[in-house]
Amino acid sequence: MTADALLDRALVEEATKKSGLIWVRGSGPARALWHVWHDGAALLVGDGPGEQPLPAGLEAGAAAEVTVRSKDKGGRVVAWTAAVLVLEPHSEDWEAAVAELKGKRLNAPDAERMTERWARECRVLRLVPGAARTQLPDGSLAAAPLPTGATTRQPAPAALHRLLLKRRGRR
């Protein structure tokens, strides 16, 4: 391996370890995902009830584009191509990955039975880094937010201002 390749690999590892989120693109739009860096790869869990939705196209043997942001500034640090491995539930690799992920999973409703649920209903992925691109693109790569049912922005009811004014007058 050349010195540049070793430096790129070190940048990928350090940036990904320190970042709380990575942006992962499979065959569809990229998604921000929480992850754990372990044993030279990013580990993800998702696609089950109560877990993060994984992007389309993250199948065994596929390639994914990973963009790592800076934890303090939020800007893009490095982008790298990953080989996607889907870990089989209760395999040796799956058990090691789940042990790392379990310690970082926040606010799980069923922390004591979480790994059982992951084995039944979720997918655990290992993203192994390949080529890194440290040169950042010229454009912003900004995209419209993905559609979600969590949107709360609706027009205010017509009578809302009268209700607010009435309360102010009572004081």
GROMACS .gro file of C-alpha atoms in nm:
model
  171
    1MET     CA    1   0.000   0.000   0.000
    2THR     CA    2   0.124   0.347  -0.081
    3ALA     CA    3   0.168   0.618   0.179
    4ASP     CA    4  -0.129   0.811   0.034
    5ALA     CA    5  -0.353   0.505   0.057
    6LEU     CA    6  -0.249   0.449   0.420
    7LEU     CA    7  -0.319   0.814   0.503
    8ASP     CA    8  -0.660   0.795   0.332
    9ARG     CA    9  -0.747   0.479   0.528
   10ALA     CA   10  -0.640   0.647   0.855
   11LEU     CA   11  -0.854   0.952   0.770
   12VAL     CA   12  -1.156   0.731   0.696
   13GLU     CA   13  -1.115   0.543   1.023
   14GLU     CA   14  -1.058   0.845   1.248
   15ALA     CA   15  -1.329   1.060   1.090
   16THR     CA   16  -1.585   0.777   1.098
   17LYS     CA   17  -1.500   0.684   1.458
   18LYS     CA   18  -1.549   1.040   1.578
   19SER     CA   19  -1.861   1.123   1.381
   20GLY     CA   20  -2.198   1.050   1.540
   21LEU     CA   21  -2.369   1.017   1.201
   22ILE     CA   22  -2.265   0.904   0.858
   23TRP     CA   23  -2.455   0.962   0.535
   24VAL     CA   24  -2.502   0.636   0.344
   25ARG     CA   25  -2.627   0.604  -0.013
   26GLY     CA   26  -2.722   0.270  -0.164
   27SER     CA   27  -2.930   0.275  -0.483
   28GLY     CA   28  -3.158   0.556  -0.364
   29PRO     CA   29  -3.119   0.880  -0.170
   30ALA     CA   30  -2.861   0.902   0.109
   31ARG     CA   31  -2.974   0.877   0.470
   32ALA     CA   32  -2.810   0.993   0.791
   33LEU     CA   33  -2.748   0.689   1.011
   34TRP     CA   34  -2.598   0.631   1.354
   35HIS     CA   35  -2.324   0.374   1.352
   36VAL     CA   36  -2.038   0.220   1.546
   37TRP     CA   37  -1.686   0.181   1.411
   38HIS     CA   38  -1.546  -0.159   1.506
   39ASP     CA   39  -1.266  -0.375   1.371
   40GLY     CA   40  -1.205  -0.168   1.057
   41ALA     CA   41  -1.566  -0.119   0.945
   42ALA     CA   42  -1.882   0.078   1.019
   43LEU     CA   43  -2.161  -0.126   1.180
   44LEU     CA   44  -2.529  -0.040   1.128
   45VAL     CA   45  -2.857  -0.180   1.252
   46GLY     CA   46  -3.195  -0.093   1.106
   47ASP     CA   47  -3.500  -0.175   0.896
   48GLY     CA   48  -3.700  -0.301   1.190
   49PRO     CA   49  -3.965  -0.156   1.417
   50GLY     CA   50  -3.819   0.118   1.634
   51GLU     CA   51  -3.492   0.128   1.440
   52GLN     CA   52  -3.354   0.357   1.173
   53PRO     CA   53  -3.461   0.294   0.814
   54LEU     CA   54  -3.169   0.186   0.599
   55PRO     CA   55  -3.133   0.321   0.244
   56ALA     CA   56  -3.251   0.110  -0.048
   57GLY     CA   57  -2.988  -0.103  -0.216
   58LEU     CA   58  -2.785  -0.203   0.089
   59GLU     CA   59  -2.770  -0.573   0.007
   60ALA     CA   60  -2.492  -0.829   0.046
   61GLY     CA   61  -2.219  -0.770  -0.210
   62ALA     CA   62  -2.346  -0.423  -0.307
   63ALA     CA   63  -2.145  -0.105  -0.284
   64ALA     CA   64  -2.248   0.198  -0.080
   65GLU     CA   65  -2.128   0.556  -0.079
   66VAL     CA   66  -2.048   0.682   0.272
   67THR     CA   67  -1.998   1.050   0.354
   68VAL     CA   68  -1.858   1.142   0.694
   69ARG     CA   69  -1.927   1.475   0.856
   70SER     CA   70  -1.727   1.662   1.114
   71LYS     CA   71  -1.868   1.618   1.463
   72ASP     CA   72  -1.800   1.975   1.571
   73LYS     CA   73  -1.869   2.175   1.251
   74GLY     CA   74  -2.102   1.937   1.067
   75GLY     CA   75  -1.917   1.978   0.737
   76ARG     CA   76  -1.817   1.698   0.503
   77VAL     CA   77  -1.472   1.554   0.588
   78VAL     CA   78  -1.433   1.249   0.365
   79ALA     CA   79  -1.635   1.025   0.136
   80TRP     CA   80  -1.558   0.657   0.085
   81THR     CA   81  -1.695   0.359  -0.100
   82ALA     CA   82  -1.796   0.063   0.114
   83ALA     CA   83  -1.856  -0.303   0.045
   84VAL     CA   84  -2.181  -0.407   0.216
   85LEU     CA   85  -2.188  -0.725   0.422
   86VAL     CA   86  -2.517  -0.843   0.573
   87LEU     CA   87  -2.443  -1.031   0.895
   88GLU     CA   88  -2.645  -1.345   0.960
   89PRO     CA   89  -2.822  -1.345   1.299
   90HIS     CA   90  -2.633  -1.530   1.573
   91SER     CA   91  -2.321  -1.583   1.360
   92GLU     CA   92  -1.988  -1.505   1.524
   93ASP     CA   93  -1.953  -1.176   1.332
   94TRP     CA   94  -2.314  -1.081   1.412
   95GLU     CA   95  -2.264  -1.142   1.786
   96ALA     CA   96  -1.948  -0.925   1.788
   97ALA     CA   97  -2.124  -0.648   1.595
   98VAL     CA   98  -2.434  -0.655   1.814
   99ALA     CA   99  -2.224  -0.637   2.131
  100GLU     CA  100  -2.072  -0.311   2.002
  101LEU     CA  101  -2.402  -0.168   1.870
  102LYS     CA  102  -2.594  -0.248   2.188
  103GLY     CA  103  -2.364  -0.029   2.395
  104LYS     CA  104  -2.422   0.271   2.168
  105ARG     CA  105  -2.798   0.234   2.110
  106LEU     CA  106  -2.973   0.518   2.294
  107ASN     CA  107  -3.330   0.520   2.424
  108ALA     CA  108  -3.418   0.165   2.327
  109PRO     CA  109  -3.767   0.078   2.456
  110ASP     CA  110  -3.667  -0.285   2.520
  111ALA     CA  111  -3.299  -0.268   2.614
  112GLU     CA  112  -3.297  -0.608   2.784
  113ARG     CA  113  -3.447  -0.790   2.480
  114MET     CA  114  -3.309  -0.563   2.210
  115THR     CA  115  -3.066  -0.814   2.058
  116GLU     CA  116  -3.340  -1.077   2.029
  117ARG     CA  117  -3.555  -0.825   1.842
  118TRP     CA  118  -3.262  -0.735   1.615
  119ALA     CA  119  -3.214  -1.103   1.530
  120ARG     CA  120  -3.584  -1.149   1.446
  121GLU     CA  121  -3.681  -0.823   1.279
  122CYS     CA  122  -3.377  -0.611   1.183
  123ARG     CA  123  -3.072  -0.621   0.964
  124VAL     CA  124  -2.718  -0.573   1.092
  125LEU     CA  125  -2.476  -0.448   0.828
  126ARG     CA  126  -2.101  -0.412   0.812
  127LEU     CA  127  -1.968  -0.144   0.575
  128VAL     CA  128  -1.607  -0.224   0.489
  129PRO     CA  129  -1.414   0.075   0.351
  130GLY     CA  130  -1.271   0.065   0.004
  131ALA     CA  131  -1.150   0.366  -0.189
  132ALA     CA  132  -1.157   0.704  -0.016
  133ARG     CA  133  -1.203   1.041  -0.180
  134THR     CA  134  -1.059   1.323   0.024
  135GLN     CA  135  -1.118   1.583  -0.248
  136LEU     CA  136  -1.452   1.741  -0.179
  137PRO     CA  137  -1.698   1.819  -0.463
  138ASP     CA  138  -1.738   2.174  -0.592
  139GLY     CA  139  -2.115   2.193  -0.534
  140SER     CA  140  -2.305   2.172  -0.207
  141LEU     CA  141  -2.483   1.843  -0.292
  142ALA     CA  142  -2.783   1.981  -0.101
  143ALA     CA  143  -3.100   1.780  -0.158
  144ALA     CA  144  -3.463   1.816  -0.062
  145PRO     CA  145  -3.557   1.634   0.262
  146LEU     CA  146  -3.695   1.282   0.223
  147PRO     CA  147  -4.073   1.251   0.262
  148THR     CA  148  -4.185   1.152   0.611
  149GLY     CA  149  -4.503   1.111   0.809
  150ALA     CA  150  -4.347   1.308   1.094
  151THR     CA  151  -4.416   1.644   0.928
  152THR     CA  152  -4.611   1.877   1.156
  153ARG     CA  153  -4.611   2.193   0.949
  154GLN     CA  154  -4.975   2.278   0.869
  155PRO     CA  155  -5.160   2.607   0.820
  156ALA     CA  156  -5.270   2.773   1.143
  157PRO     CA  157  -5.644   2.756   1.210
  158ALA     CA  158  -5.826   3.073   1.105
  159ALA     CA  159  -5.954   3.149   1.456
  160LEU     CA  160  -5.620   3.099   1.632
  161HIS     CA  161  -5.531   3.468   1.649
  162ARG     CA  162  -5.866   3.550   1.816
  163LEU     CA  163  -5.807   3.282   2.080
  164LEU     CA  164  -5.459   3.416   2.152
  165LEU     CA  165  -5.583   3.775   2.174
  166LYS     CA  166  -5.867   3.671   2.408
  167ARG     CA  167  -5.617   3.510   2.649
  168ARG     CA  168  -5.400   3.820   2.646
  169GLY     CA  169  -5.700   4.038   2.735
  170ARG     CA  170  -5.783   3.829   3.048
  171ARG     CA  171  -5.456   3.910   3.222
   0.00000   0.00000   0.00000
